[in-house]
Amino acid sequence: MTMYDVVIIGGGVVGCSIARELSRFQVRTALLEQCAEVGFGTSKTNSGIIHAGHHSPPGTLKGMLVVRGNELYDRLQKELGFSFRRIGELVVAQSQEEIEILEHLKQQGVEKGVPGLEIWDQKRLLREEPNLSHTLLSALHAPSAGVINPYELAFALIENAEKNGVVLKVDSPVEKIEYQKDRLVLHTPTKKLATRFVLNCAGVFSDKIAQMVGLNDFVILPRKGEEYMLDKRLQGLVRRLIFPVPTKQSKGTLIIPTYDGTIMVGPTAQDTFDRYDVSTTYEGAKQVFEAVKKICPSISERDTITEFAGLRAVSNTNDFIIGTTAVKGFINVAGIQSPGLTAAPAIAEYVCDILENEGLELIKKPDFKPHIPKVSHFGNLSVAEQKRLIEENASYAKVICRCELVTEAEINHAIDHGARTLDGIKFRTRAGMGRCQGGFCAARCMNILAGHTGQAIHQITKRGSGSWIVTKMENHQHPKTGKEV
Ligand SMILES: Cc1cc2nc3c(=O)[nH]c(=O)nc-3n(C[C@H](O)[C@H](O)[C@H](O)COP(=O)(O)OP(=O)(O)OC[C@H]3O[C@@H](n4cnc5c(N)ncnc54)[C@H](O)[C@@H]3O)c2cc1C
């Protein structure tokens, strides 16, 4: 049985951020993820916003870590090359009472060090965002808010962590944890790992993981959020993230100009007991469109091209639960609801400090490599750049996804850098994210993946075990050739 210093349970943005941070040091680290790839939990189903930080109250852990997390994104993006842009955010007031809330949010942000906060009057608001409703009264502008492709972040973090020595094991659900003398032993269906420290980063399942070592001191109450993606023809409808004033439960229903130029609206905030329920609903859609039409009247449900839902891992304390426990070596990184994506890099620093205080020696690796190769998205390049790439590599001339202009070279690159499922290819390249939602490219991507991995076509999955796309037909003969297919 291999002995590690730290084993991380859960490969969402939080687990991957910690893995990458620990990979700076001479620490034997492994990450166990139950899905086929990292980032396939809540980390791929969110609004993709790097929050400025004025929403979360000071005095909470999430309030403290969000601003630091936001600051860390510029350096991270330079090192890892994921899609991230600071486009700024507006919280809009629809009534006199809401103007007072804007003042409160501004004050809260200033106290926490959020840069550049400014209240805009109606004239300025409508000059900057002419498609918003003319009934809006004013807005709080936060220039440091940004948009990101969150799955790209998780992939980049783990690729870099692995490059620096972290061991990643996917398809590895932790089923049992034993305490043996001075170490914890984790059991998955196929292996056992021993470690000094366990970091519980299991998202909506983190209370279940804590229960494996006999801890019952918190519960996760999943809160579902539905999101709706609109046709790309609406690109430019708004230039910044548009928020209503927040409610006690959530930051409200937002208009999100995503990194790739699609407009997304949502999320809802619906408590649920079902930790697997990522369905979208008629009621959810109704709620989302009613709310956003008040802010931007030209938005229509008829422009929806796809929809999804994610589960926030809300804890009974309504704050992040990060720290040591009564079980030596077992550390919770739980209850990471929004703004967990924003806070993830700061959570990683915070957890390293906890590990050091607990006696883990953090000696820097002299040969730490902070970068991974940058990927060029063919569709975003100028014609001259596209021609140059095709001259270097002819597979840039083979278009696989027509809606998003994704080439065979990019699919190959995604597979070489870890994609093992159709969703893994989609989230790395955008193949299948456009208007036809994979109708044209899914079979082509499957063929390329099968060719690279040596899998038969019926073994290819959408997102891991159980999500097969085609069935093998036993003894089926081609009607013309008579050959078995
Ligand atoms: C609708 C919605 C919108 C949001 N929008 C934003 C936003 O715009 N900005 C922001 O900052 N935050 C946002 N959030 C919050 C953010 O998405 C989360 O805080 C963040 O993704 C949490 O990351 P995580 O790594 O803790 O969890 P996850 O991504 O869920 O990762 C946990 C991982 O643990 C794995 N796991 C579970 N059990 C086991 C086991 N037994 N063995 C092995 N692995 C296991 C899971 O498979 C999963 O991959 C949003 C959340 C939702 C739901």
Coordinates of C-alpha atoms and ligand atoms in Angstrom, one line a residue:
M1 CA 0.0 0.0 0.0
T2 CA 1.5 3.4 -1.1
M3 CA 1.9 5.9 1.8
Y4 CA 1.1 9.5 1.1
D5 CA 1.5 12.7 3.2
V6 CA -1.9 14.1 1.9
V7 CA -4.8 12.5 0.1
I8 CA -7.5 14.8 -1.2
I9 CA -11.0 13.4 -1.7
G10 CA -12.8 15.2 -4.5
G11 CA -11.5 16.7 -7.7
G12 CA -13.6 19.8 -8.0
V13 CA -12.0 23.3 -8.3
V14 CA -11.4 23.2 -4.6
G15 CA -9.6 19.8 -4.5
C16 CA -7.7 20.6 -7.7
S17 CA -6.6 24.1 -6.4
I18 CA -5.3 22.5 -3.2
A19 CA -3.5 19.7 -5.2
R20 CA -1.8 22.3 -7.4
E21 CA -0.8 24.5 -4.3
L22 CA 0.6 21.4 -2.5
S23 CA 2.6 20.4 -5.7
R24 CA 4.9 23.4 -5.0
F25 CA 6.2 21.5 -2.0
Q26 CA 8.0 18.3 -1.3
V27 CA 4.8 16.6 -0.2
R28 CA 3.5 13.2 -1.5
T29 CA 0.0 14.1 -2.6
A30 CA -2.7 12.0 -4.2
L31 CA -6.2 13.1 -5.3
L32 CA -9.1 10.6 -5.5
E33 CA -12.0 11.5 -7.7
Q34 CA -15.1 9.3 -8.1
C35 CA -16.0 10.6 -11.6
A36 CA -14.2 9.8 -14.9
E37 CA -12.5 13.2 -14.9
V38 CA -12.0 16.1 -12.5
G39 CA -14.4 19.0 -12.5
F40 CA -17.5 16.9 -13.2
G41 CA -19.3 17.7 -10.0
T42 CA -20.6 21.2 -9.1
S43 CA -17.5 22.8 -10.5
K44 CA -18.7 22.4 -14.1
T45 CA -22.3 23.5 -13.4
N46 CA -22.1 27.0 -12.1
S47 CA -22.4 30.6 -13.3
G48 CA -18.7 30.8 -14.1
I49 CA -18.3 34.1 -12.2
I50 CA -15.2 35.3 -10.4
H51 CA -17.0 37.5 -7.9
A52 CA -15.7 40.9 -6.8
G53 CA -16.5 40.0 -3.2
H54 CA -18.9 42.6 -1.9
H55 CA -21.8 40.2 -1.7
S56 CA -20.5 37.9 1.1
P57 CA -20.6 39.4 4.6
P58 CA -17.3 40.2 6.4
G59 CA -16.9 38.1 9.5
T60 CA -17.6 34.9 7.5
L61 CA -15.0 32.6 6.1
K62 CA -16.5 32.8 2.6
G63 CA -16.5 36.6 3.0
M64 CA -12.8 36.6 3.9
L65 CA -11.6 34.2 1.2
V66 CA -13.5 35.5 -1.7
V67 CA -11.6 38.8 -2.1
R68 CA -8.2 37.1 -1.9
G69 CA -9.4 34.4 -4.3
N70 CA -10.4 37.0 -6.8
E71 CA -7.0 38.7 -6.5
L72 CA -5.2 35.4 -7.3
Y73 CA -6.8 34.8 -10.6
D74 CA -4.6 37.1 -12.7
R75 CA -1.4 35.2 -11.8
L76 CA -3.2 31.8 -12.1
Q77 CA -4.5 32.7 -15.6
K78 CA -1.0 33.8 -16.8
E79 CA 0.4 30.5 -15.5
L80 CA -2.3 28.1 -16.6
G81 CA -3.8 29.8 -19.6
F82 CA -7.5 29.1 -18.9
S83 CA -10.3 31.3 -20.2
F84 CA -10.8 34.2 -17.8
R85 CA -11.6 37.9 -18.3
R86 CA -12.5 40.7 -15.9
I87 CA -15.6 42.2 -17.5
G88 CA -17.0 43.9 -14.4
E89 CA -20.4 43.5 -12.7
L90 CA -23.4 45.7 -12.1
V91 CA -25.9 45.2 -9.2
V92 CA -29.0 47.0 -10.4
A93 CA -31.6 48.7 -8.3
Q94 CA -35.3 48.5 -9.3
S95 CA -36.7 50.6 -6.5
Q96 CA -35.8 53.3 -3.9
E97 CA -35.4 50.6 -1.2
E98 CA -32.9 48.7 -3.4
I99 CA -30.8 51.9 -3.8
E100 CA -30.2 51.7 -0.1
I101 CA -29.1 48.1 -0.4
L102 CA -26.6 49.1 -3.1
E103 CA -25.1 51.6 -0.6
H104 CA -24.9 48.8 2.0
L105 CA -23.2 46.4 -0.5
K106 CA -20.7 49.1 -1.5
Q107 CA -19.9 49.8 2.2
Q108 CA -19.5 46.1 2.8
G109 CA -17.2 45.8 -0.2
V110 CA -15.0 48.8 0.8
E111 CA -14.5 47.2 4.2
K112 CA -13.3 44.0 2.6
G113 CA -11.0 45.8 0.2
V114 CA -13.0 45.2 -3.0
P115 CA -11.4 47.7 -5.5
G116 CA -13.1 50.3 -7.7
L117 CA -16.7 50.1 -6.4
E118 CA -18.8 52.9 -7.7
I119 CA -22.5 53.8 -7.7
W120 CA -23.8 54.7 -11.2
D121 CA -26.9 56.8 -11.8
Q122 CA -29.6 55.8 -14.3
K123 CA -28.0 57.9 -17.1
R124 CA -24.6 56.3 -16.8
L125 CA -26.1 52.8 -16.4
L126 CA -28.2 53.1 -19.6
R127 CA -25.3 54.7 -21.5
E128 CA -23.0 51.8 -20.6
E129 CA -25.7 49.0 -20.9
P130 CA -28.4 50.4 -23.3
N131 CA -30.3 47.1 -23.6
L132 CA -31.3 47.1 -19.9
S133 CA -34.7 48.2 -18.8
H134 CA -35.2 52.0 -18.7
T135 CA -37.1 51.5 -15.4
L136 CA -33.9 50.7 -13.5
L137 CA -32.8 53.4 -11.2
S138 CA -29.1 53.0 -10.5
A139 CA -26.4 50.3 -10.1
L140 CA -23.3 49.4 -8.2
H141 CA -20.4 48.8 -10.5
A142 CA -17.6 46.4 -9.5
P143 CA -14.8 46.3 -12.1
S144 CA -12.9 43.4 -10.7
A145 CA -15.6 40.8 -11.3
G146 CA -14.8 38.4 -14.1
V147 CA -16.0 35.4 -16.1
I148 CA -14.2 32.1 -16.5
N149 CA -14.8 28.7 -18.0
P150 CA -14.7 26.8 -14.7
Y151 CA -14.1 23.3 -16.1
E152 CA -11.0 24.6 -17.9
L153 CA -9.7 25.8 -14.6
A154 CA -10.1 22.4 -13.0
F155 CA -8.4 20.7 -15.9
A156 CA -5.5 23.2 -15.9
L157 CA -5.0 22.9 -12.2
I158 CA -4.8 19.2 -12.2
E159 CA -2.6 19.0 -15.3
N160 CA -0.1 21.3 -13.6
A161 CA -0.4 19.5 -10.3
E162 CA 0.3 16.2 -12.0
K163 CA 3.2 17.7 -13.9
N164 CA 4.6 18.6 -10.5
G165 CA 4.2 15.1 -9.0
V166 CA 0.6 14.9 -7.7
V167 CA -0.9 11.4 -8.3
L168 CA -4.5 11.6 -9.7
K169 CA -6.8 8.6 -9.5
V170 CA -10.1 9.0 -11.3
D171 CA -13.0 6.5 -11.2
S172 CA -12.0 6.1 -7.6
P173 CA -14.9 6.7 -5.1
V174 CA -13.8 6.6 -1.5
E175 CA -16.0 4.0 0.2
K176 CA -14.4 3.6 3.6
I177 CA -11.8 5.3 5.8
E178 CA -10.0 3.4 8.6
Y179 CA -7.9 4.9 11.4
Q180 CA -4.7 2.8 11.9
K181 CA -2.3 4.0 14.5
D182 CA -0.9 7.2 13.1
R183 CA -2.4 7.0 9.6
L184 CA -5.7 7.0 7.8
V185 CA -6.4 4.3 5.2
L186 CA -8.8 5.1 2.4
H187 CA -10.6 2.3 0.5
T188 CA -11.8 2.5 -3.1
P189 CA -13.3 -0.4 -5.0
T190 CA -9.8 -1.2 -6.5
K191 CA -7.2 0.2 -4.2
K192 CA -6.2 1.2 -0.7
L193 CA -4.1 4.3 0.1
A194 CA -2.5 5.2 3.4
T195 CA -1.9 8.8 4.4
R196 CA -1.1 11.2 7.3
F197 CA -3.7 13.7 6.2
V198 CA -7.1 13.5 4.5
L199 CA -8.6 16.6 2.9
N200 CA -12.4 16.2 2.6
C201 CA -13.2 18.2 -0.5
A202 CA -16.2 16.1 -1.6
G203 CA -18.7 18.9 -2.3
V204 CA -22.3 17.8 -1.7
F205 CA -21.0 14.5 -0.3
S206 CA -18.6 16.0 2.2
D207 CA -20.8 15.3 5.2
K208 CA -21.0 11.6 4.1
I209 CA -17.2 11.4 3.9
A210 CA -17.0 13.0 7.4
Q211 CA -19.4 10.3 8.6
M212 CA -16.9 7.6 7.4
V213 CA -14.6 8.7 10.3
G214 CA -17.4 9.0 12.8
L215 CA -17.9 12.8 12.5
N216 CA -21.5 14.0 12.5
D217 CA -21.0 17.7 13.2
F218 CA -22.4 19.2 10.0
V219 CA -24.8 18.4 7.3
I220 CA -25.0 19.4 3.6
L221 CA -28.3 20.7 2.4
P222 CA -28.0 20.8 -1.4
R223 CA -29.4 23.9 -3.1
K224 CA -30.1 23.5 -6.8
G225 CA -29.5 26.2 -9.4
E226 CA -30.8 26.0 -12.9
E227 CA -29.1 27.9 -15.7
Y228 CA -30.3 28.6 -19.3
M229 CA -27.9 29.3 -22.2
L230 CA -29.2 31.5 -25.0
D231 CA -28.3 31.6 -28.7
K232 CA -25.0 33.2 -29.6
R233 CA -26.8 35.7 -31.8
L234 CA -27.5 37.6 -28.6
Q235 CA -23.8 38.1 -28.0
G236 CA -23.2 41.7 -26.8
L237 CA -26.7 42.2 -25.4
V238 CA -25.0 43.1 -22.1
R239 CA -21.2 43.7 -21.7
R240 CA -21.1 43.2 -18.0
L241 CA -22.5 40.7 -15.5
I242 CA -25.9 41.9 -14.4
F243 CA -27.2 41.1 -10.9
P244 CA -30.4 42.1 -9.2
V245 CA -30.0 43.1 -5.5
P246 CA -29.4 39.8 -3.5
T247 CA -31.9 37.9 -1.4
K248 CA -31.1 36.1 1.8
Q249 CA -30.9 32.8 -0.1
S250 CA -28.9 33.8 -3.1
K251 CA -27.4 36.5 -5.2
G252 CA -30.5 36.4 -7.4
T253 CA -31.1 35.6 -11.1
L254 CA -28.3 37.0 -13.2
I255 CA -27.6 37.8 -16.8
I256 CA -24.1 36.4 -17.6
P257 CA -22.1 37.2 -20.7
T258 CA -20.0 34.1 -20.6
Y259 CA -16.3 34.0 -21.6
D260 CA -17.2 32.5 -24.9
G261 CA -19.8 35.1 -25.8
T262 CA -23.0 33.3 -25.1
I263 CA -25.5 34.9 -22.8
M264 CA -26.6 32.7 -19.9
V265 CA -29.4 33.4 -17.4
G266 CA -29.9 32.0 -14.0
P267 CA -29.5 30.4 -11.5
T268 CA -32.5 29.5 -9.4
A269 CA -32.0 28.6 -5.7
Q270 CA -34.1 25.6 -4.7
D271 CA -33.4 23.4 -1.7
T272 CA -33.4 19.7 -2.4
F273 CA -32.7 16.5 -0.5
D274 CA -31.6 14.7 -3.6
R275 CA -27.8 14.9 -4.1
Y276 CA -28.1 13.7 -7.7
D277 CA -30.9 15.9 -8.9
V278 CA -29.5 18.1 -11.6
S279 CA -32.7 18.3 -13.6
T280 CA -34.1 21.5 -15.0
T281 CA -37.8 22.2 -14.6
Y282 CA -40.6 24.2 -16.2
E283 CA -41.0 26.2 -12.9
G284 CA -37.3 27.0 -12.8
A285 CA -37.3 28.3 -16.4
K286 CA -40.4 30.4 -15.7
Q287 CA -38.9 31.9 -12.6
V288 CA -35.6 32.7 -14.4
F289 CA -37.1 34.3 -17.4
E290 CA -39.7 36.3 -15.4
A291 CA -36.8 37.7 -13.2
V292 CA -34.4 38.6 -16.0
K293 CA -37.1 40.1 -18.3
K294 CA -37.7 42.8 -15.6
I295 CA -34.0 43.8 -16.0
C296 CA -33.6 43.2 -19.8
P297 CA -36.9 43.0 -21.5
S298 CA -35.7 41.7 -24.9
I299 CA -34.5 38.4 -23.4
S300 CA -36.8 35.5 -24.4
E301 CA -37.1 31.9 -23.5
R302 CA -37.4 31.1 -27.2
D303 CA -33.6 31.8 -27.5
T304 CA -32.7 29.0 -25.1
I305 CA -30.3 26.5 -26.8
T306 CA -29.5 24.4 -23.7
E307 CA -29.9 24.3 -20.0
F308 CA -28.3 22.6 -16.9
A309 CA -28.5 22.6 -13.2
G310 CA -25.9 22.4 -10.4
L311 CA -26.0 21.7 -6.6
R312 CA -24.6 24.2 -4.1
A313 CA -23.1 22.3 -1.1
V314 CA -24.8 24.6 1.5
S315 CA -23.8 23.6 5.1
N316 CA -26.1 24.0 8.1
T317 CA -23.7 26.8 9.2
N318 CA -24.3 28.6 5.9
D319 CA -20.5 29.2 5.7
F320 CA -17.5 27.3 4.5
I321 CA -16.3 24.7 7.0
I322 CA -12.6 24.5 6.7
G323 CA -10.4 23.1 9.5
T324 CA -9.1 20.3 11.6
T325 CA -11.5 17.9 13.3
A326 CA -11.7 15.6 16.3
V327 CA -10.1 12.9 14.1
K328 CA -6.3 13.5 13.9
G329 CA -5.2 14.1 10.3
F330 CA -8.8 14.5 8.9
I331 CA -9.4 18.0 7.7
N332 CA -12.8 19.3 6.3
V333 CA -12.9 21.6 3.3
A334 CA -16.7 21.4 3.2
G335 CA -19.8 23.5 2.7
I336 CA -18.1 25.2 -0.2
Q337 CA -21.2 26.9 -1.7
S338 CA -21.0 30.0 -3.8
P339 CA -18.5 31.9 -4.0
G340 CA -16.5 28.7 -3.9
L341 CA -15.2 28.9 -7.4
T342 CA -13.9 32.4 -6.7
A343 CA -12.5 31.5 -3.4
A344 CA -10.8 28.2 -4.5
P345 CA -7.3 29.5 -4.9
A346 CA -7.5 31.3 -1.5
I347 CA -8.9 28.2 0.1
A348 CA -5.9 26.3 -1.2
E349 CA -3.5 28.8 0.5
Y350 CA -5.6 28.6 3.7
V351 CA -5.5 24.8 3.8
C352 CA -1.7 24.7 3.3
D353 CA -1.4 26.9 6.3
I354 CA -3.6 24.5 8.3
L355 CA -1.5 21.5 7.2
E356 CA 1.7 23.4 8.2
N357 CA 0.3 24.2 11.6
E358 CA -0.6 20.5 12.0
G359 CA 3.1 19.6 11.5
L360 CA 3.4 18.9 7.7
E361 CA 6.7 20.3 6.6
L362 CA 6.2 22.5 3.5
I363 CA 9.6 22.6 1.8
K364 CA 9.5 24.3 -1.6
K365 CA 10.5 22.2 -4.7
P366 CA 13.4 23.8 -6.4
D367 CA 12.1 22.6 -9.8
F368 CA 8.4 23.5 -9.5
K369 CA 7.0 24.2 -13.0
P370 CA 4.1 26.8 -12.7
H371 CA 3.1 26.7 -16.4
I372 CA 1.2 24.4 -18.7
P373 CA 1.2 24.8 -22.5
K374 CA -1.4 27.3 -23.7
V375 CA -4.1 26.1 -26.1
S376 CA -5.2 28.2 -29.1
H377 CA -8.8 28.0 -29.9
F378 CA -8.8 27.9 -33.7
G379 CA -12.1 29.7 -34.0
N380 CA -10.8 32.7 -32.1
L381 CA -7.8 33.3 -34.3
S382 CA -7.3 35.7 -37.2
V383 CA -7.2 34.2 -40.7
A384 CA -3.4 34.7 -40.9
E385 CA -2.9 32.8 -37.6
Q386 CA -5.3 30.0 -38.8
K387 CA -3.3 29.6 -42.0
R388 CA 0.0 29.5 -40.1
L389 CA -1.4 26.7 -37.8
I390 CA -2.7 24.7 -40.8
E391 CA 0.8 24.9 -42.5
E392 CA 2.3 23.5 -39.3
N393 CA -0.3 20.8 -38.7
A394 CA -2.8 19.8 -41.4
S395 CA -5.3 18.5 -38.8
Y396 CA -6.1 22.2 -38.1
A397 CA -7.8 22.1 -41.5
K398 CA -10.2 19.4 -40.5
V399 CA -13.3 21.0 -38.9
I400 CA -15.0 18.6 -36.4
C401 CA -17.5 21.0 -34.8
R402 CA -19.0 23.4 -37.3
C403 CA -21.0 25.5 -34.8
E404 CA -18.0 26.4 -32.7
L405 CA -15.3 25.9 -35.4
V406 CA -13.3 23.3 -33.5
T407 CA -10.7 21.4 -35.5
E408 CA -9.3 17.8 -35.2
A409 CA -6.0 19.2 -34.0
E410 CA -7.8 20.7 -30.9
I411 CA -9.6 17.4 -30.2
N412 CA -6.3 15.5 -30.4
H413 CA -4.7 18.0 -28.0
A414 CA -7.6 17.7 -25.6
I415 CA -7.2 13.9 -25.5
D416 CA -3.5 14.1 -25.2
H417 CA -4.1 16.4 -22.2
G418 CA -6.5 14.1 -20.3
A419 CA -9.9 14.1 -22.0
R420 CA -11.4 10.6 -21.7
T421 CA -15.1 11.2 -22.3
L422 CA -17.2 13.1 -24.8
D423 CA -17.9 15.8 -22.1
G424 CA -14.2 15.9 -21.4
I425 CA -13.6 16.9 -25.0
K426 CA -16.5 19.3 -25.0
F427 CA -15.4 21.2 -22.0
R428 CA -11.8 21.4 -23.2
T429 CA -12.6 22.5 -26.8
R430 CA -16.3 23.6 -27.0
A431 CA -17.0 20.9 -29.6
G432 CA -20.7 20.2 -29.0
M433 CA -21.5 23.4 -27.2
G434 CA -23.0 25.3 -30.1
R435 CA -26.4 25.7 -31.7
C436 CA -26.7 22.0 -32.7
Q437 CA -25.5 20.8 -29.3
G438 CA -23.3 18.0 -30.7
G439 CA -25.7 16.7 -33.4
F440 CA -22.9 17.1 -36.0
C441 CA -19.7 16.5 -34.1
A442 CA -20.5 13.9 -31.4
A443 CA -19.9 10.9 -33.6
R444 CA -16.8 12.4 -35.0
C445 CA -15.4 13.1 -31.5
M446 CA -16.2 9.6 -30.5
N447 CA -14.3 8.1 -33.4
I448 CA -11.2 10.2 -32.6
L449 CA -11.4 9.3 -28.9
A450 CA -11.8 5.6 -29.8
G451 CA -8.8 5.9 -32.1
H452 CA -6.6 7.4 -29.5
T453 CA -7.6 5.3 -26.5
G454 CA -8.0 2.0 -28.3
Q455 CA -11.6 1.7 -26.9
A456 CA -14.4 0.3 -29.0
I457 CA -17.0 2.8 -30.0
H458 CA -19.6 1.4 -27.7
Q459 CA -17.2 1.8 -24.7
I460 CA -17.0 5.6 -25.2
T461 CA -19.1 7.4 -22.6
K462 CA -20.6 10.9 -22.3
R463 CA -19.3 11.5 -18.8
G464 CA -18.0 8.2 -17.4
S465 CA -19.3 4.8 -16.4
G466 CA -23.0 4.2 -17.2
S467 CA -23.3 7.1 -19.7
W468 CA -22.7 5.1 -22.8
I469 CA -23.8 6.6 -26.1
V470 CA -24.2 3.7 -28.4
T471 CA -25.0 0.0 -27.8
K472 CA -23.1 -2.9 -29.2
M473 CA -25.4 -4.9 -31.4
E474 CA -24.4 -8.6 -31.2
N475 CA -24.2 -10.5 -34.5
H476 CA -25.5 -7.6 -36.5
Q477 CA -24.6 -7.8 -40.2
H478 CA -24.3 -4.9 -42.6
P479 CA -27.4 -5.1 -44.9
K480 CA -25.3 -4.7 -48.1
T481 CA -21.8 -6.2 -47.3
G482 CA -23.1 -8.9 -45.0
K483 CA -20.0 -8.2 -42.7
E484 CA -20.5 -8.1 -38.9
V485 CA -20.7 -4.6 -37.6
Ligands
LIG1 C1 -25.9 27.0 -10.0 C2 -24.6 27.4 -9.3 C3 -23.9 28.6 -9.6 C4 -22.7 28.9 -9.0 N1 -22.1 30.0 -9.5 C5 -20.9 30.4 -8.9 C6 -20.2 31.5 -9.4 O1 -20.6 32.1 -10.4 N2 -19.0 31.8 -8.8 C7 -18.6 31.1 -7.7 O2 -17.6 31.6 -7.1 N3 -19.2 30.0 -7.2 C8 -20.3 29.6 -7.8 N4 -21.0 28.5 -7.4 C9 -20.4 27.7 -6.4 C10 -19.2 26.8 -7.0 O3 -19.6 26.2 -8.1 C11 -18.8 25.8 -5.9 O4 -18.5 26.5 -4.7 C12 -17.6 25.1 -6.3 O5 -17.7 24.5 -7.6 C13 -17.3 24.0 -5.3 O6 -16.2 23.2 -5.7 P1 -15.9 21.9 -4.9 O7 -14.6 21.4 -5.5 O8 -16.0 22.1 -3.5 O9 -17.1 20.9 -5.3 P2 -17.3 19.9 -6.5 O10 -17.0 20.5 -7.8 O11 -18.7 19.3 -6.4 O12 -16.2 18.8 -6.3 C14 -16.4 17.7 -5.3 C15 -15.9 16.5 -6.0 O13 -15.9 15.4 -5.0 C16 -16.1 14.2 -5.7 N5 -16.6 13.2 -4.7 C17 -17.7 13.2 -4.0 N6 -17.7 12.1 -3.2 C18 -16.6 11.4 -3.5 C19 -16.1 10.1 -3.0 N7 -16.7 9.4 -2.1 N8 -14.9 9.7 -3.5 C20 -14.2 10.5 -4.4 N9 -14.7 11.6 -4.9 C21 -15.8 12.1 -4.4 C22 -17.2 14.6 -6.7 O14 -17.4 13.7 -7.7 C23 -16.8 16.0 -7.1 O15 -16.0 16.0 -8.3 C24 -22.2 28.1 -8.0 C25 -22.8 26.9 -7.7 C26 -24.0 26.5 -8.3 C27 -24.6 25.2 -8.0

